[in-house]
Short mmCIF file of C-alpha atoms and ligand atoms in Angstrom, two decimals:
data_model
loop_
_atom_site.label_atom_id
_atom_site.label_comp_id
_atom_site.label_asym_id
_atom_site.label_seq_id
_atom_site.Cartn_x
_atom_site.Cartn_y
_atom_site.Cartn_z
CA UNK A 16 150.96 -45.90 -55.14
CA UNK A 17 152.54 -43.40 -57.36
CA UNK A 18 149.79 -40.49 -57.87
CA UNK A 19 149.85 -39.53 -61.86
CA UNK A 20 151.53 -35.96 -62.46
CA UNK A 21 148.58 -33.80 -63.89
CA UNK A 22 148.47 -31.97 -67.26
CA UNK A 23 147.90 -28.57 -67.96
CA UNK A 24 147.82 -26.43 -70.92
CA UNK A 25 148.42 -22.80 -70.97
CA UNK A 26 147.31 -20.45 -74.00
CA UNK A 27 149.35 -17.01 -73.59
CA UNK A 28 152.15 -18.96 -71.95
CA UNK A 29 154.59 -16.41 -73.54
CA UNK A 30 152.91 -13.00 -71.51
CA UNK A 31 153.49 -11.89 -68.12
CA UNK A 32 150.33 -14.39 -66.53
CA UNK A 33 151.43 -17.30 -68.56
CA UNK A 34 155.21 -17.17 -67.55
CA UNK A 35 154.49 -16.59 -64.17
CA UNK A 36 151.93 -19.62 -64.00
CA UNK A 37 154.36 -21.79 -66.19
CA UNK A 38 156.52 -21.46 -63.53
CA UNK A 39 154.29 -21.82 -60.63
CA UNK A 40 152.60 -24.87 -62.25
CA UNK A 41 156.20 -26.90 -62.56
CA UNK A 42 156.99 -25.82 -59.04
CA UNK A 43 154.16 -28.00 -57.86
CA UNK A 44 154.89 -30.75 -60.48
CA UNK A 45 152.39 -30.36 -63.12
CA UNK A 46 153.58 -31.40 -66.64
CA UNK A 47 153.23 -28.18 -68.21
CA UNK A 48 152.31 -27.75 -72.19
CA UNK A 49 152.21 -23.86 -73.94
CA UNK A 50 150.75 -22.40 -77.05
CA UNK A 51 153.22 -20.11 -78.60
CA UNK A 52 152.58 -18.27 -81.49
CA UNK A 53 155.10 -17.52 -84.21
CA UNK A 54 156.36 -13.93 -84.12
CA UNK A 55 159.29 -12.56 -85.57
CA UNK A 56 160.10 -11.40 -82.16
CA UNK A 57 161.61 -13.85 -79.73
CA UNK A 58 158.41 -15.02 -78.32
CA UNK A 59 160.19 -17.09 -75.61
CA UNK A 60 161.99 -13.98 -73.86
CA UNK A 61 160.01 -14.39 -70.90
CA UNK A 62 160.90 -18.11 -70.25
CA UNK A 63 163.65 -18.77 -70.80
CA UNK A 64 164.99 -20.42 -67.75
CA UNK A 65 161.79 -22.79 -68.38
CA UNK A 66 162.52 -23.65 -72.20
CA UNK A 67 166.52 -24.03 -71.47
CA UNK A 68 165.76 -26.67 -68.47
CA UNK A 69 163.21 -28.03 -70.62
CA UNK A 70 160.49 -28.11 -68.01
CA UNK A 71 157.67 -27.01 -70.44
CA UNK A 72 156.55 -28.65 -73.91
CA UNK A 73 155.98 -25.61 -76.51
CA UNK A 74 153.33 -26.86 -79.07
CA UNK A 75 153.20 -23.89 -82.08
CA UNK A 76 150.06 -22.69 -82.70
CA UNK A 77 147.21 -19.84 -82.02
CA UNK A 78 143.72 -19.22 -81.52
CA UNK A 79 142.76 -18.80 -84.64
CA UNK A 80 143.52 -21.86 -85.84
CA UNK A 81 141.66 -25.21 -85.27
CA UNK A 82 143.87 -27.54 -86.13
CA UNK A 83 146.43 -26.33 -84.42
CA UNK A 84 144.51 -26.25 -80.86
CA UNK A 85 143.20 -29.88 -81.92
CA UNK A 86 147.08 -30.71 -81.99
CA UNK A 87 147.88 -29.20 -78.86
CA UNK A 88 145.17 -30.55 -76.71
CA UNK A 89 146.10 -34.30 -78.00
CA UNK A 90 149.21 -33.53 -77.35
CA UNK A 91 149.11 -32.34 -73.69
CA UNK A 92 145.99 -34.33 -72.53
CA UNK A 93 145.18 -31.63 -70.66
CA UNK A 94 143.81 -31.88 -67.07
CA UNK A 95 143.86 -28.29 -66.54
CA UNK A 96 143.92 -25.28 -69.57
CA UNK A 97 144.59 -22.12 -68.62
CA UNK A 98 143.28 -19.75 -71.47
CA UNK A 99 145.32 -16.74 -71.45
CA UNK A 100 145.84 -16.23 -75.36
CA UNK A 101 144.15 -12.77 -76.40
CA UNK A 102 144.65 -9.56 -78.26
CA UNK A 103 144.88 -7.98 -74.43
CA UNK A 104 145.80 -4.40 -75.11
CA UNK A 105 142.54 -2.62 -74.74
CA UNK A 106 143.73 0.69 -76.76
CA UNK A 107 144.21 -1.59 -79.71
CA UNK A 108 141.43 -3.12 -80.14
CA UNK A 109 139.64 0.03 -81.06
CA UNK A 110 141.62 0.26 -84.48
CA UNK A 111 141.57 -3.87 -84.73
CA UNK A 112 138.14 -4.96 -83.48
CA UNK A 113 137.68 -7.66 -85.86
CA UNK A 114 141.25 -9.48 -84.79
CA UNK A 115 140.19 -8.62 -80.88
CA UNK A 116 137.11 -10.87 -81.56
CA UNK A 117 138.43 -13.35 -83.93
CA UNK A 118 141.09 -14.09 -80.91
CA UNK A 119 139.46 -13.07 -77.98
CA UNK A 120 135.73 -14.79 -78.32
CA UNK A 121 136.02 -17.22 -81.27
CA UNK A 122 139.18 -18.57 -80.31
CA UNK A 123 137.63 -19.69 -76.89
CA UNK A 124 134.86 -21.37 -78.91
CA UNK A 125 137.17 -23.07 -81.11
CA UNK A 126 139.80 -24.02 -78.05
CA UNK A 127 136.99 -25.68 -76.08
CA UNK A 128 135.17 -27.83 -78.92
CA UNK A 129 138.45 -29.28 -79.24
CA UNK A 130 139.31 -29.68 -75.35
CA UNK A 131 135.98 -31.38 -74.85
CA UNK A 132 136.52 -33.75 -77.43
CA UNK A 133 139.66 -34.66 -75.73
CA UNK A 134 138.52 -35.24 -72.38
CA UNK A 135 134.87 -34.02 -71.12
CA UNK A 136 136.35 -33.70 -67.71
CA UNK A 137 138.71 -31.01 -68.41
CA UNK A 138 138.90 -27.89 -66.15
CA UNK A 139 138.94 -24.90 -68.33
CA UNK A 140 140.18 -21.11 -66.40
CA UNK A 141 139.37 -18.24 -68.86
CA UNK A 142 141.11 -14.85 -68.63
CA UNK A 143 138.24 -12.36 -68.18
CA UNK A 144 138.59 -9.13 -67.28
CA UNK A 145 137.27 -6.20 -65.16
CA UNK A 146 137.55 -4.63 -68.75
CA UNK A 147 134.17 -6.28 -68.90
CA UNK A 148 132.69 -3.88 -65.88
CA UNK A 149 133.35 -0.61 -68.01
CA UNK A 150 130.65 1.97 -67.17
CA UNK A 151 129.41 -0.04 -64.06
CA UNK A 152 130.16 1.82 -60.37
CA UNK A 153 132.58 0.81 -58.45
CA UNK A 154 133.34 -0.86 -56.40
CA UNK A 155 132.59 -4.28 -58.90
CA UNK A 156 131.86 -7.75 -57.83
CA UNK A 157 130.84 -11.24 -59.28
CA UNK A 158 127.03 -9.53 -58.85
CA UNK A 159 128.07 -6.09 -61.04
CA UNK A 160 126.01 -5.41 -64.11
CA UNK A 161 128.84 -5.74 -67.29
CA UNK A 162 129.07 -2.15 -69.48
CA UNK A 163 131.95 -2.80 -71.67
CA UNK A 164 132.72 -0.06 -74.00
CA UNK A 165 135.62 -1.40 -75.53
CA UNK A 166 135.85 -3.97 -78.45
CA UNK A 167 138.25 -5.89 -76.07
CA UNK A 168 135.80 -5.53 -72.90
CA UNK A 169 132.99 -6.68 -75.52
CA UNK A 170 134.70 -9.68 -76.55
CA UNK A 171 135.49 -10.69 -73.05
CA UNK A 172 132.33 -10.22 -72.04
CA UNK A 173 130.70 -12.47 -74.95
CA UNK A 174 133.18 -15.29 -74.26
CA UNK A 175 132.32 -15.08 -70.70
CA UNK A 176 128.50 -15.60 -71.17
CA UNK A 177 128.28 -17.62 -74.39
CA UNK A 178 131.19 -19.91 -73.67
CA UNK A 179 131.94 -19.85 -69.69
CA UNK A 180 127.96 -19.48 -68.49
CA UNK A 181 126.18 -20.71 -71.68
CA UNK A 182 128.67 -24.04 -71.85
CA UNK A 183 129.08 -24.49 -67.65
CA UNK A 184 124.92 -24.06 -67.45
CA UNK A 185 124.26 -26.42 -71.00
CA UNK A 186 127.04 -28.94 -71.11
CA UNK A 187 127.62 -29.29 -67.96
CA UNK A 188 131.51 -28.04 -68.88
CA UNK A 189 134.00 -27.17 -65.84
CA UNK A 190 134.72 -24.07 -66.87
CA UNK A 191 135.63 -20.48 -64.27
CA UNK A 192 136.01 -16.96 -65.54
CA UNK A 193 138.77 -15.11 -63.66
CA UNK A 194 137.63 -11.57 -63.28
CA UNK A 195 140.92 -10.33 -62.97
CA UNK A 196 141.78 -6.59 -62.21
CA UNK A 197 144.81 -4.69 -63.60
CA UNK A 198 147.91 -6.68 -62.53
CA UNK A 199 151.23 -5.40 -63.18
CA UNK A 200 154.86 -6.47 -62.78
CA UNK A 201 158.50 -6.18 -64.11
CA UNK A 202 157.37 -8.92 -67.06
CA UNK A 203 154.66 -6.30 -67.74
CA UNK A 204 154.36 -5.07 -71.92
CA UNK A 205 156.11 -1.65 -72.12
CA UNK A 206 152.87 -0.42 -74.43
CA UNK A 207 150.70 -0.86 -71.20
CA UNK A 208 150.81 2.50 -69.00
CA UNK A 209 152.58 1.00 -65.59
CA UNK A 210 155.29 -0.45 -67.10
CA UNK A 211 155.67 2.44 -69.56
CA UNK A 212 155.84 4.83 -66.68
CA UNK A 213 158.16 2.89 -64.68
CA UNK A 214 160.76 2.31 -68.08
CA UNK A 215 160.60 5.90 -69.00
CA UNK A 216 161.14 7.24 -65.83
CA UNK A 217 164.29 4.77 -65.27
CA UNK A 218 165.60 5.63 -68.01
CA UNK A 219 164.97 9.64 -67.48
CA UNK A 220 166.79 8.88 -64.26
CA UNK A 221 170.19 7.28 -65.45
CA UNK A 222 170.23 10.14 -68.67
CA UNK A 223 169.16 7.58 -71.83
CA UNK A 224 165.92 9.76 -72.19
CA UNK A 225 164.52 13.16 -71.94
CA UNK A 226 161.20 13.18 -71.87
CA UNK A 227 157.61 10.83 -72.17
CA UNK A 228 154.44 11.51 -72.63
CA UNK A 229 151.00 9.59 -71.44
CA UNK A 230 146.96 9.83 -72.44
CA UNK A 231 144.98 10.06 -69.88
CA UNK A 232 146.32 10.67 -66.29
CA UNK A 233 142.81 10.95 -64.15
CA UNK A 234 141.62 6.80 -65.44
CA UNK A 235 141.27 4.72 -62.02
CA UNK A 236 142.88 1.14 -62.22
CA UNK A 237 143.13 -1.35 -58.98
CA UNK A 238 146.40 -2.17 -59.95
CA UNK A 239 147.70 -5.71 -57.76
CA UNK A 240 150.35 -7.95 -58.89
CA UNK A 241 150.46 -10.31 -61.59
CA UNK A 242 152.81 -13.28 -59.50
CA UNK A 243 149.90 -13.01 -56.71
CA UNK A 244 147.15 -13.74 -59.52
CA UNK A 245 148.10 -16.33 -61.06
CA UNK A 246 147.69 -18.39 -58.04
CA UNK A 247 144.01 -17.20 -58.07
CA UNK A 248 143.76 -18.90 -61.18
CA UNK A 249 145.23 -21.97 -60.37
CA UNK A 250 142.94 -21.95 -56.94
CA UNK A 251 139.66 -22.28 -58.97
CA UNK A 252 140.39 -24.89 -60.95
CA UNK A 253 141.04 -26.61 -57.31
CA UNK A 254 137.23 -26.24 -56.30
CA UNK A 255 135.10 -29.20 -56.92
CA UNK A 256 132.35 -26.96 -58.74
CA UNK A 257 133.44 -24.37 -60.81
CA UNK A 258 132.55 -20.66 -59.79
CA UNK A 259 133.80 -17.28 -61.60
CA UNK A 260 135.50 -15.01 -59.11
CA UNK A 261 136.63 -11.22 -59.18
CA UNK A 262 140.52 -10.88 -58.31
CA UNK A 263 141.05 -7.84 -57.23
CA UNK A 264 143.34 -5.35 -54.35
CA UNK A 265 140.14 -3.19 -53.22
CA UNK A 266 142.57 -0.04 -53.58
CA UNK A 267 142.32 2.71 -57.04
CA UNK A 268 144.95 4.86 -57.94
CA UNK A 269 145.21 7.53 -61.15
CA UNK A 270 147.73 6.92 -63.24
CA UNK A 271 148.81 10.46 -62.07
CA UNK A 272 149.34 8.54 -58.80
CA UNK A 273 151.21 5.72 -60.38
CA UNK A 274 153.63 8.53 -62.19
CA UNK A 275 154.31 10.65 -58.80
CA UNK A 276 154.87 6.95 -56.52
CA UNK A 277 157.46 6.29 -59.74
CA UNK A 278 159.55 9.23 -59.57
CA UNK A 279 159.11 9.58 -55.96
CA UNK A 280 161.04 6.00 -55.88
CA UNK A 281 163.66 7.51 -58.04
CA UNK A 282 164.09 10.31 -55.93
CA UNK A 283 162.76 12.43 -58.96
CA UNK A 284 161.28 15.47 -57.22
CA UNK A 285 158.31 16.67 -60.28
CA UNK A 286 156.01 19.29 -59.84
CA UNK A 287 152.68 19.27 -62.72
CA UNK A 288 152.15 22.56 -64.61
CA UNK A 289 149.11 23.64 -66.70
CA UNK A 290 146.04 21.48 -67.60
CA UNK A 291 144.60 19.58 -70.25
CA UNK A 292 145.95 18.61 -73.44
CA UNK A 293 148.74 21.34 -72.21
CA UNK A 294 149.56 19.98 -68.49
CA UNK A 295 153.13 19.12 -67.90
CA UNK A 296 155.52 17.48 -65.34
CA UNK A 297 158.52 18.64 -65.12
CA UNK A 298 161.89 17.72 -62.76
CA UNK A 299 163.31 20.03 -59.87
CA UNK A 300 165.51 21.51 -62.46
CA UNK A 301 163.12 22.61 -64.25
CA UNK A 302 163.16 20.20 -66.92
CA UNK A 303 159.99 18.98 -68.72
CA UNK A 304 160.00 15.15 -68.34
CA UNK A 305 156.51 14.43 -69.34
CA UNK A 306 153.79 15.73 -71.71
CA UNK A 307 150.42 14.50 -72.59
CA UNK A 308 149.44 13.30 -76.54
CA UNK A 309 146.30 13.25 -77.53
CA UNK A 310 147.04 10.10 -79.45
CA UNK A 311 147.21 7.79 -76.47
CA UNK A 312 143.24 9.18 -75.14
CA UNK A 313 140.67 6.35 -76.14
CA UNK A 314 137.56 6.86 -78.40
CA UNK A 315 136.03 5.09 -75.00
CA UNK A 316 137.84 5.45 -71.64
CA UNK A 317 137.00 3.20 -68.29
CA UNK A 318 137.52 5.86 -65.50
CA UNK A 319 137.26 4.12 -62.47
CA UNK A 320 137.80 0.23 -61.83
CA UNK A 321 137.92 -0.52 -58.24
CA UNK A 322 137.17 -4.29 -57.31
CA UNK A 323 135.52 -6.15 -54.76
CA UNK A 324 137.30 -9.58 -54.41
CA UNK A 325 135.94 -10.97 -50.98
CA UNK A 326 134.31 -13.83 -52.72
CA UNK A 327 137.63 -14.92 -53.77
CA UNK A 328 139.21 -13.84 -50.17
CA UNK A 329 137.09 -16.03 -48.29
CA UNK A 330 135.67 -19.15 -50.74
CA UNK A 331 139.35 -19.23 -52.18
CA UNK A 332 141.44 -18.24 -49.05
CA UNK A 333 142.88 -16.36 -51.67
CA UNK A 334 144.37 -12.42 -50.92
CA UNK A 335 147.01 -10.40 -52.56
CA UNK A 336 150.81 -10.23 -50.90
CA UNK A 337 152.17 -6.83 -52.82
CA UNK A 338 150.61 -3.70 -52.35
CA UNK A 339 150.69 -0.79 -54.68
CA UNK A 340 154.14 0.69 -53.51
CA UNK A 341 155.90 -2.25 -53.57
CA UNK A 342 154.34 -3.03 -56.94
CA UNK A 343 155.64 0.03 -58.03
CA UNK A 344 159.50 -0.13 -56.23
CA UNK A 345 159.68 -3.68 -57.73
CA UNK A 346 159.20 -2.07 -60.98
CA UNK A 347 161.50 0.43 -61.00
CA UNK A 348 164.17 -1.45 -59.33
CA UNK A 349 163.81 -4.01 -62.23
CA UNK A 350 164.09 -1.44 -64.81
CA UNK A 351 166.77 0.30 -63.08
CA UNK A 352 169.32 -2.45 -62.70
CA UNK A 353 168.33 -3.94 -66.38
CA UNK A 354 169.03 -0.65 -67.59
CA UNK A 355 172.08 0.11 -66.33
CA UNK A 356 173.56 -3.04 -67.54
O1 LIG B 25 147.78 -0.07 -68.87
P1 LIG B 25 146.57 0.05 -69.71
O2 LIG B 25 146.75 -0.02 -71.17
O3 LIG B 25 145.56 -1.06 -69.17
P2 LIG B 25 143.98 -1.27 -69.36
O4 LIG B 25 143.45 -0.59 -70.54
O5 LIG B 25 143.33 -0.91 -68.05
O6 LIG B 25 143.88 -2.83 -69.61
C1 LIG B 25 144.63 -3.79 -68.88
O7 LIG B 25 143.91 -4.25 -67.77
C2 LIG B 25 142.69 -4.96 -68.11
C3 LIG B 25 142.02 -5.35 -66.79
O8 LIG B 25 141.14 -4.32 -66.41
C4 LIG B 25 143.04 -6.16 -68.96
F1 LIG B 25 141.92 -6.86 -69.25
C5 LIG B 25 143.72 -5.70 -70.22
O9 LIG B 25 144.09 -6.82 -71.03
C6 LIG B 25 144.98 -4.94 -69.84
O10 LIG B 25 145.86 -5.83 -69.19
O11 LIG B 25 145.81 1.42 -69.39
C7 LIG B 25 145.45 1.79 -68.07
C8 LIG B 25 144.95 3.21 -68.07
C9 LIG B 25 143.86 3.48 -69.14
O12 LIG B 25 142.84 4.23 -68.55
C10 LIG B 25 144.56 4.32 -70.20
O13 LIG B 25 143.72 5.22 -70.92
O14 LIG B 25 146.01 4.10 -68.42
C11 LIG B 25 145.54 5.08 -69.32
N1 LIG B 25 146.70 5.62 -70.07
C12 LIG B 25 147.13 6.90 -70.01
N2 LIG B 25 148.18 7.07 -70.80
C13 LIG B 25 147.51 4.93 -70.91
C14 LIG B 25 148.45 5.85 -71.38
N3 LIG B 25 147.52 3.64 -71.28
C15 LIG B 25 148.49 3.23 -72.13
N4 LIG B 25 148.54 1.92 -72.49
N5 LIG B 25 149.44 4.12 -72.63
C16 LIG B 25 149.45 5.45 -72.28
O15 LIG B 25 150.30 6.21 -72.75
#
């Protein structure tokens, strides 16, 4: 008897997690649906080998709007959704809190009144984030107290308990939160630090840029990477009861860390000079290739995320393959050779 391929529906299919689970999904023969929202930007950059082979159905649409999800979910019969769609860049939603909600909280509300009306059954995964932790000592587990003290890390956290715990404990909805750390890779947004670091620096290195500068270089983030979390997200929706799990390395680093392990792979020898607002890097020659601005500090700054992901380790049989410096060489090697083209 021919088993019936299953359905799943990815919001954020056009970011790093959702192209990396697009493709992981139609490697083990899921028919795979995505939400993509119009931008005047390609939106598709990131999958294109997927959209050209036509191995994913694109359904327009955003979180915002009802219809639109209502659409989408009769459309893909969804076994599986995989809720990735947010406003996910944490500095940001300090100047647009109201968008960071509308998207972030409201638009799981609205995503899963339609999803249930669909099919009851449905397995829902929904991006949270160790965001959510904020003030809370590390290291953090599924039994840390949340302290958000960003608008993001307080919409998370509001979508997690009204719509993952309130809905999974009320209507009896299948429904996990992913308490995903900071993961990172090549597909990463250039506005978030690693990726920024790991550009600049590239392009420092082959002479298309003089200088950078960062915020904050003493923040702590357990940075793993994003191709080994997506298939945490796919495990839980694999469990027969569903559970909310902290994905995590169990290693911290500074971003000053992340910016020394960077040059270091470019065989960029820097040296730091002066503190504060005034600190500097600058190269063996003697050239400044990094300054701090003010401008990228936050109002409200996590300092130290370090997670504690043995639930996940030993219910999911789950653990991550790429540690920090191969995180980072895979980085720079991808912006190397893309840069030099
Ligand atoms: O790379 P970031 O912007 O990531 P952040 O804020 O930790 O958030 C990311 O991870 C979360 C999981 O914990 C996700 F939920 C979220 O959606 C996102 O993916 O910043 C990392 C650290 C911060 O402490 C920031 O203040 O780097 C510091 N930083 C220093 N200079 C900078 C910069 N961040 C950015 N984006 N740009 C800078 O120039």
């Amino acid at each position: 008897m021919k088993l019936k391929r299953k359905s799943a529906l990815i919001t954020g299919i056009t970011g790093q997690d959702g192209s990396y689970l697009a493709e992981f999904l139609v490697a083990k023969g899921y028919k795979v649906y995505g939400l993509v929202r119009r931008t005047s930007t390609d939106p598709l950059a990131r999958l294109e080998s997927l959209y050209f082979s036509h191995k994913v159905t694109f359904i327009n649409g955003n979180m915002r709007d009802s219809a639109a999800l209502q659409r989408a979910v009769e459309i893909a019969k969804p076994d599986e959704i995989y809720n990735l769609a947010a406003q996910s860049d944490v500095g940001i939603s300090f100047t647009c809190p109201e968008e960071t909600m509308e998207v972030n909280y409201h638009g799981l509300g609205r995503l899963l009144y339609e999803a249930m009306k669909v099919n009851p059954k449905v397995r829902i995964y929904q991006a949270s984030t160790s965001e959510m932790f904020g003030r809370s000592k590390p290291p953090q587990s599924e039994k840390t107290d949340f302290h958000p003290v960003s608008p993001y890390g307080e919409a998370k956290l509001r979508a997690h308990l009204d719509y993952v715990v309130g809905y999974r404990e009320k209507h009896g909805l299948y429904i996990c939160s992913g308490i995903l750390f900071n993961h990172e890779s090549p597909r990463r947004g250039k506005h978030f630090v690693t990726r920024k670091i790991t550009h600049s620096l590239a392009k420092i290195k082959l002479g298309l840029q003089d200088k950078f500068e960062l915020g904050n270089l003493e923040a702590k983030r357990d940075w793993g990477f994003a191709g080994d979390y997506i298939e945490a997200m796919w495990m839980m929706l694999q469990k027969p009861m569903p559970e909310d799990f902290v994905v995590a390395t169990g290693e911290s680093h500074t971003v000053r860390d992340f910016v020394e392990e960077a040059a270091g792979a470019l065989n960029i020898k820097i040296s730091w000079h002066g503190k504060g607002l005034r600190e500097l890097a600058k190269d063996e020659g003697g050239k400044v290739i990094l300054s701090i601005n003010k401008s990228f500090f936050r109002p409200e700054e996590v300092v130290y995320l370090l997670g504690n992901s043995s639930k996940a380790r030993k219910v999911l049989g789950w653990k991550p393959k790429v540690k920090f410096k191969e995180l980072v060489k895979l980085m720079i090697e991808h912006d190397l050779k893309n840069l030099a083209h």
